[in-house]
Tab-separated table of C-alpha atoms in Angstrom:
chain	number	residue	atom	x	y	z
Q	1	UNK	CA	71.476	50.600	88.354
Q	2	UNK	CA	71.129	47.727	86.474
Q	3	UNK	CA	72.386	49.387	83.245
Q	4	UNK	CA	75.676	50.575	84.915
Q	5	UNK	CA	76.122	46.885	86.045
Q	6	UNK	CA	75.967	45.516	82.668
Q	7	UNK	CA	78.566	48.019	81.219
Q	8	UNK	CA	80.743	46.750	84.099
Q	9	UNK	CA	80.265	43.265	83.381
Q	10	UNK	CA	81.236	43.702	79.857
Q	11	UNK	CA	84.237	45.710	80.579
Q	12	UNK	CA	85.322	42.999	83.135
Q	13	UNK	CA	85.013	40.473	80.221
Q	14	UNK	CA	87.029	42.757	78.045
Q	15	UNK	CA	89.873	43.202	80.558
Q	16	UNK	CA	90.126	39.524	81.983
Q	17	UNK	CA	88.691	37.417	78.931
Q	18	UNK	CA	86.740	34.605	80.319
Q	19	UNK	CA	85.533	34.854	83.830
Q	20	UNK	CA	83.429	32.417	85.773
Q	21	UNK	CA	80.045	33.515	87.176
Q	22	UNK	CA	81.390	33.279	90.587
Q	23	UNK	CA	83.808	35.635	89.730
Q	24	UNK	CA	81.907	38.076	88.100
Q	25	UNK	CA	79.249	38.026	91.083
Q	26	UNK	CA	82.165	38.763	93.409
Q	27	UNK	CA	83.542	41.765	91.408
Q	28	UNK	CA	79.953	43.025	90.880
Q	29	UNK	CA	78.943	42.422	94.372
Q	30	UNK	CA	75.824	40.591	93.325
Q	31	UNK	CA	74.369	37.052	93.469
Q	32	UNK	CA	75.331	34.324	90.741
Q	33	UNK	CA	71.916	34.132	89.689
Q	34	UNK	CA	71.748	37.850	89.194
Q	35	UNK	CA	75.058	37.516	86.864
Q	36	UNK	CA	73.214	34.839	84.953
Q	37	UNK	CA	70.287	37.057	84.378
Q	38	UNK	CA	72.450	39.965	83.085
Q	39	UNK	CA	74.352	37.723	80.751
Q	40	UNK	CA	70.835	36.773	79.128
Q	41	UNK	CA	70.124	40.415	79.085
Q	42	UNK	CA	73.129	41.089	77.184
Q	43	UNK	CA	72.639	38.258	74.729
Q	44	UNK	CA	69.072	39.634	74.066
Q	45	UNK	CA	70.624	43.252	73.436
Q	46	UNK	CA	72.850	41.662	70.866
Q	47	UNK	CA	76.104	41.597	72.822
Q	48	UNK	CA	77.972	38.306	71.811
Q	49	UNK	CA	78.376	36.698	75.190
Q	50	UNK	CA	79.159	32.888	74.895
Q	51	UNK	CA	79.837	30.324	77.809
Q	52	UNK	CA	82.252	27.608	77.973
Q	53	UNK	CA	81.317	24.617	80.201
Q	54	UNK	CA	83.723	22.604	82.414
Q	55	UNK	CA	86.031	23.108	85.545
Q	56	UNK	CA	87.882	25.962	83.821
Q	57	UNK	CA	84.640	27.334	82.079
Q	58	UNK	CA	83.053	30.556	82.509
Q	59	UNK	CA	81.712	33.589	80.161
Q	60	UNK	CA	83.325	35.637	77.371
Q	61	UNK	CA	82.889	37.915	74.490
Q	62	UNK	CA	83.545	36.603	70.952
Q	63	UNK	CA	87.063	37.850	69.875
Q	64	UNK	CA	87.090	41.262	67.938
Q	65	UNK	CA	83.781	42.436	69.429
Q	66	UNK	CA	83.196	46.082	69.280
Q	67	UNK	CA	80.181	48.288	68.822
Q	68	UNK	CA	80.113	50.902	66.197
Q	69	UNK	CA	80.075	54.429	67.697
Q	70	UNK	CA	82.644	57.276	67.129
Q	71	UNK	CA	83.009	60.960	67.937
Q	72	UNK	CA	82.260	61.358	71.734
Q	73	UNK	CA	84.691	62.554	73.998
Q	74	UNK	CA	84.869	61.256	77.643
Q	75	UNK	CA	82.608	64.048	79.283
Q	76	UNK	CA	79.910	63.647	76.681
Q	77	UNK	CA	80.012	59.843	77.220
Q	78	UNK	CA	79.777	60.080	80.736
Q	79	UNK	CA	76.861	62.406	80.297
Q	80	UNK	CA	75.150	59.822	78.332
Q	81	UNK	CA	76.029	57.075	81.219
Q	82	UNK	CA	74.285	59.434	83.638
Q	83	UNK	CA	71.027	59.815	81.515
Q	84	UNK	CA	71.226	56.303	80.789
Q	85	UNK	CA	70.994	55.431	84.430
Q	86	UNK	CA	67.697	56.906	85.181
Q	87	UNK	CA	64.512	54.422	85.238
Q	88	UNK	CA	62.420	56.186	82.121
Q	89	UNK	CA	63.910	53.225	79.635
Q	90	UNK	CA	62.604	50.822	82.233
Q	91	UNK	CA	59.246	52.214	82.571
Q	92	UNK	CA	58.691	52.555	78.505
Q	93	UNK	CA	60.118	49.118	78.336
Q	94	UNK	CA	63.467	49.798	76.573
Q	95	UNK	CA	65.769	48.334	79.382
Q	96	UNK	CA	67.599	45.760	76.807
Q	97	UNK	CA	67.950	48.876	74.434
Q	98	UNK	CA	69.234	50.868	77.003
Q	99	UNK	CA	71.840	48.385	77.936
Q	100	UNK	CA	72.914	47.964	74.279
Q	101	UNK	CA	73.076	51.818	73.751
Q	102	UNK	CA	75.365	52.083	76.921
Q	103	UNK	CA	77.719	49.628	75.811
Q	104	UNK	CA	78.098	51.515	72.512
Q	105	UNK	CA	78.670	54.648	74.550
Q	106	UNK	CA	81.583	53.082	76.503
Q	107	UNK	CA	82.994	51.652	73.451
Q	108	UNK	CA	83.168	55.167	72.066
Q	109	UNK	CA	85.499	56.221	74.637
Q	110	UNK	CA	89.302	56.672	73.506
Q	111	UNK	CA	91.374	53.876	74.639
Q	112	UNK	CA	92.888	55.715	77.465
Q	113	UNK	CA	89.500	56.736	79.160
Q	114	UNK	CA	87.979	53.171	78.714
Q	115	UNK	CA	89.007	51.958	81.960
Q	116	UNK	CA	87.577	54.862	83.883
Q	117	UNK	CA	84.098	54.324	82.806
Q	118	UNK	CA	83.654	51.463	85.228
Q	119	UNK	CA	85.142	53.734	88.013
Q	120	UNK	CA	82.865	56.717	86.974
Q	121	UNK	CA	79.680	54.140	87.254
Q	122	UNK	CA	80.819	53.277	90.690
Q	123	UNK	CA	81.193	56.951	91.694
Q	124	UNK	CA	77.710	57.946	90.538
Q	125	UNK	CA	74.538	56.761	92.031
Q	126	UNK	CA	71.385	58.097	90.175
Q	127	UNK	CA	67.875	57.287	91.668
Q	128	UNK	CA	68.718	54.556	94.419
Q	129	UNK	CA	65.746	52.213	95.423
Q	130	UNK	CA	65.386	53.884	98.903
Q	131	UNK	CA	65.760	57.253	100.281
Q	132	UNK	CA	67.667	58.662	103.347
Q	133	UNK	CA	64.860	57.441	105.561
Q	134	UNK	CA	65.113	53.937	104.027
Q	135	UNK	CA	61.661	54.472	102.248
Q	136	UNK	CA	61.544	52.165	99.271
Q	137	UNK	CA	60.779	53.674	95.957
Q	138	UNK	CA	58.316	51.833	94.309
Q	139	UNK	CA	58.895	50.698	90.870
Q	140	UNK	CA	55.888	49.565	88.676
Q	141	UNK	CA	56.129	46.357	86.838
Q	142	UNK	CA	54.928	46.865	83.506
Q	143	UNK	CA	54.783	43.690	81.043
Q	144	UNK	CA	57.258	44.389	78.109
Q	145	UNK	CA	54.724	43.164	75.498
Q	146	UNK	CA	52.050	45.720	76.557
Q	147	UNK	CA	54.299	48.503	76.625
Q	148	UNK	CA	55.982	47.870	73.518
Q	149	UNK	CA	52.436	47.782	71.823
Q	150	UNK	CA	51.618	51.024	73.376
Q	151	UNK	CA	54.877	52.559	72.190
Q	152	UNK	CA	54.582	51.489	68.677
Q	153	UNK	CA	51.052	53.095	68.378
Q	154	UNK	CA	52.231	56.206	70.026
Q	155	UNK	CA	55.318	56.543	67.564
Q	156	UNK	CA	53.407	55.131	64.304
Q	157	UNK	CA	50.534	57.655	64.926
Q	158	UNK	CA	48.142	54.708	64.771
Q	159	UNK	CA	44.917	54.292	67.031
Q	160	UNK	CA	45.417	52.035	70.220
Q	161	UNK	CA	42.818	49.610	71.654
Q	162	UNK	CA	43.371	48.875	75.328
Q	163	UNK	CA	42.185	46.945	78.261
Q	164	UNK	CA	42.350	49.311	81.061
Q	165	UNK	CA	41.553	48.740	84.703
Q	166	UNK	CA	40.305	52.214	86.081
Q	167	UNK	CA	40.448	52.600	90.202
Q	168	UNK	CA	37.490	50.695	91.546
Q	169	UNK	CA	36.219	49.756	88.078
Q	170	UNK	CA	36.128	46.436	86.128
Q	171	UNK	CA	38.574	46.384	83.354
Q	172	UNK	CA	37.267	47.226	80.073
Q	173	UNK	CA	38.361	47.642	76.492
Q	174	UNK	CA	38.675	51.187	75.024
Q	175	UNK	CA	39.926	52.803	71.725
Q	176	UNK	CA	42.039	55.936	72.167
Q	177	UNK	CA	44.313	58.134	70.214
Q	178	UNK	CA	47.746	58.406	71.463
Q	179	UNK	CA	49.572	61.438	71.995
Q	180	UNK	CA	52.613	60.698	73.868
Q	181	UNK	CA	54.178	59.018	76.998
Q	182	UNK	CA	55.304	60.626	80.164
Q	183	UNK	CA	57.241	59.057	83.154
Q	184	UNK	CA	56.977	60.842	86.290
Q	185	UNK	CA	58.928	59.422	89.544
Q	186	UNK	CA	59.109	56.018	87.951
Q	187	UNK	CA	55.492	55.944	87.020
Q	188	UNK	CA	54.605	55.711	83.366
Q	189	UNK	CA	51.446	57.552	81.674
Q	190	UNK	CA	49.867	57.459	78.274
Q	191	UNK	CA	48.333	61.058	77.084
Q	192	UNK	CA	45.725	60.364	74.811
Q	193	UNK	CA	42.376	61.598	73.468
Q	194	UNK	CA	39.053	59.717	73.318
Q	195	UNK	CA	36.205	60.695	71.040
Q	196	UNK	CA	38.062	64.252	71.295
Q	197	UNK	CA	38.186	64.414	75.131
Q	198	UNK	CA	41.658	64.541	76.687
Q	199	UNK	CA	42.446	61.343	78.663
Q	200	UNK	CA	45.500	60.198	80.951
Q	201	UNK	CA	46.210	56.332	81.520
Q	202	UNK	CA	48.328	55.034	84.146
Q	203	UNK	CA	50.598	52.429	82.139
Q	204	UNK	CA	50.434	49.889	84.938
Q	205	UNK	CA	46.883	49.702	84.735
Q	206	UNK	CA	46.929	48.884	80.925
Q	207	UNK	CA	46.518	45.275	81.117
Q	208	UNK	CA	46.483	44.544	77.377
Q	209	UNK	CA	46.926	46.438	74.214
Q	210	UNK	CA	46.608	46.168	70.345
Q	211	UNK	CA	47.953	48.860	67.891
Q	212	UNK	CA	45.407	49.570	64.926
Q	213	UNK	CA	46.117	50.130	61.493
Q	214	UNK	CA	43.735	53.138	61.569
Q	215	UNK	CA	45.493	56.481	61.801
Q	216	UNK	CA	45.192	58.485	64.908
Q	217	UNK	CA	43.327	61.625	65.076
Q	218	UNK	CA	45.961	63.991	66.511
Q	219	UNK	CA	47.973	67.043	65.662
Q	220	UNK	CA	51.114	66.511	63.752
Q	221	UNK	CA	53.006	68.638	66.499
Q	222	UNK	CA	52.477	68.493	70.288
Q	223	UNK	CA	54.091	70.305	73.042
Q	224	UNK	CA	54.167	67.278	75.220
Q	225	UNK	CA	55.240	69.399	78.384
Q	226	UNK	CA	52.422	71.822	78.137
Q	227	UNK	CA	49.928	69.135	77.654
Q	228	UNK	CA	51.145	67.352	80.765
Q	229	UNK	CA	50.953	70.615	82.602
Q	230	UNK	CA	47.421	71.184	81.394
Q	231	UNK	CA	46.444	67.554	82.499
Q	232	UNK	CA	48.015	68.023	85.892
Q	233	UNK	CA	46.055	71.552	86.467
Q	234	UNK	CA	42.865	69.351	85.389
Q	235	UNK	CA	43.663	66.831	87.890
Q	236	UNK	CA	44.250	69.139	90.656
Q	237	UNK	CA	41.116	71.260	90.089
Q	238	UNK	CA	38.780	68.388	89.526
Q	239	UNK	CA	36.997	65.867	91.825
Q	240	UNK	CA	35.587	66.594	95.141
Q	241	UNK	CA	37.761	69.375	96.356
Q	242	UNK	CA	37.274	71.113	99.732
Q	243	UNK	CA	38.176	74.419	101.143
Q	244	UNK	CA	38.944	74.997	104.917
Q	245	UNK	CA	39.755	77.660	107.047
Q	246	UNK	CA	43.047	77.125	109.158
Q	247	UNK	CA	45.150	78.982	111.759
Q	248	UNK	CA	48.875	78.045	111.489
Q	249	UNK	CA	52.412	78.698	112.918
Q	250	UNK	CA	53.986	80.786	110.607
Q	251	UNK	CA	57.045	78.649	110.522
Q	252	UNK	CA	54.800	75.772	109.290
Q	253	UNK	CA	53.024	77.952	106.488
Q	254	UNK	CA	55.206	76.254	103.801
Q	255	UNK	CA	54.654	72.907	104.830
Q	256	UNK	CA	50.855	73.445	104.787
Q	257	UNK	CA	50.668	75.334	101.447
Q	258	UNK	CA	53.149	72.587	99.826
Q	259	UNK	CA	50.472	69.774	100.594
Q	260	UNK	CA	47.330	72.135	99.291
Q	261	UNK	CA	45.909	72.396	95.831
Q	262	UNK	CA	45.783	76.235	96.350
Q	263	UNK	CA	45.986	79.083	99.031
Q	264	UNK	CA	42.904	81.269	98.572
Q	265	UNK	CA	43.357	83.686	101.247
Q	266	UNK	CA	45.700	84.654	104.036
Q	267	UNK	CA	45.857	87.132	106.953
Q	268	UNK	CA	47.885	87.494	110.225
Q	269	UNK	CA	45.906	87.182	113.200
Q	270	UNK	CA	46.922	89.247	116.501
Q	271	UNK	CA	49.080	86.566	117.975
Q	272	UNK	CA	51.352	86.316	114.925
Q	273	UNK	CA	49.691	83.053	113.666
Q	274	UNK	CA	48.596	83.153	110.060
Q	275	UNK	CA	44.808	82.603	109.066
Q	276	UNK	CA	44.542	80.716	105.631
Q	277	UNK	CA	41.877	79.515	103.356
Q	278	UNK	CA	43.230	76.390	101.740
Q	279	UNK	CA	41.689	74.262	98.939
Q	280	UNK	CA	42.606	70.513	99.028
Q	281	UNK	CA	41.949	67.673	96.568
Q	282	UNK	CA	39.217	65.834	98.920
Q	283	UNK	CA	38.316	65.442	102.551
Q	284	UNK	CA	40.794	62.762	103.047
Q	285	UNK	CA	43.457	64.939	101.710
Q	286	UNK	CA	42.443	68.123	104.061
Q	287	UNK	CA	42.528	65.735	107.091
Q	288	UNK	CA	45.888	64.103	106.492
Q	289	UNK	CA	47.693	67.603	105.743
Q	290	UNK	CA	46.289	68.923	109.033
Q	291	UNK	CA	47.276	65.952	110.878
Q	292	UNK	CA	50.949	66.214	109.799
Q	293	UNK	CA	51.097	69.580	111.361
Q	294	UNK	CA	49.930	68.131	114.866
Q	295	UNK	CA	49.500	71.251	117.209
Q	296	UNK	CA	51.191	73.632	114.692
Q	297	UNK	CA	48.056	74.067	113.117
Q	298	UNK	CA	44.223	74.425	113.843
Q	299	UNK	CA	41.432	73.565	111.515
Q	300	UNK	CA	38.517	76.347	112.038
Q	301	UNK	CA	35.964	75.228	109.456
Q	302	UNK	CA	34.286	73.224	108.228
Q	303	UNK	CA	32.837	71.525	111.420
Q	304	UNK	CA	33.318	68.166	109.925
Q	305	UNK	CA	37.091	68.490	109.665
Q	306	UNK	CA	37.480	69.636	113.159
Q	307	UNK	CA	35.466	66.574	114.523
Q	308	UNK	CA	37.270	64.064	112.293
Q	309	UNK	CA	40.781	65.390	113.732
Q	310	UNK	CA	39.324	65.332	117.180
Q	311	UNK	CA	38.121	61.781	116.965
Q	312	UNK	CA	41.369	60.638	115.533
Q	313	UNK	CA	43.338	62.246	118.534
Q	314	UNK	CA	41.133	60.749	120.914
Q	315	UNK	CA	41.596	57.234	119.521
Q	316	UNK	CA	45.214	57.815	119.635
Q	317	UNK	CA	45.177	58.996	123.218
Q	318	UNK	CA	43.150	55.982	124.234
Q	319	UNK	CA	45.609	53.599	122.487
Q	320	UNK	CA	48.741	55.150	124.303
Q	321	UNK	CA	47.150	56.369	127.570
Q	322	UNK	CA	48.281	55.514	130.988
Q	323	UNK	CA	46.287	52.322	132.220
Q	324	UNK	CA	43.518	53.279	134.654
């Protein structure tokens, strides 16, 4: 994670004094361009990194640089390093603040532990960019100025004017009362109300934002976790839901149930297979879920779902069939 790399960069400069960009790139196993970007990020976070030009030049820290934070033991500081490695700070536009905070955490370690901080960062990998199947985790690109404006309105308790691009709709301005911010799997959301009705906005779809002077109409105290659960329930139970009747191999029951909104009914057929009434978010969701189970499941009703799966299977058979 970038925050870990920034900590390692500062520790290298502390230990060795002035180092060239090429040496730092080799030690951190990144490109020289990445080192230059990291140095710029450190400077923006208030870390006094200076550059000396010339044949023997490089980057260094101003003499006597030390952050002011004391009282943490080794395990407490390490726990903060792990927490700081998560992407929530990036989602909410706090990347530079995270880098600065993590440097203070490292500085808080006793002298005898300080050298182990860089080693600890190398032994812990939090939320890598790909999973075991090499599927890349898609990180949202959020303009810092927009997220900062949203964040200020949330913390100040002011109304917020946003230009929002909803799915399949032209962007338009709307004024909301912000309640809180939530990050789920590297996706940020703004929980708010609009004209008294609950609203949830994807931060990546907020094209512009303006904090207003008018106080937001919202409760002084909020249980954000409960509010998110309620919004999630509303999302799952809304829309064009469909309920289908399915026969499924008992060994694949949890695979089916895990993709559904709800299992409404369940019985066992004479051959041991299960007969389930299952609700899905919409028709596309139902078709996708049944297709994943191949011959381990059979849609019994409605007929349109059976026809859709049959047509898909016929198209696959035609594509991969033996030449005539």
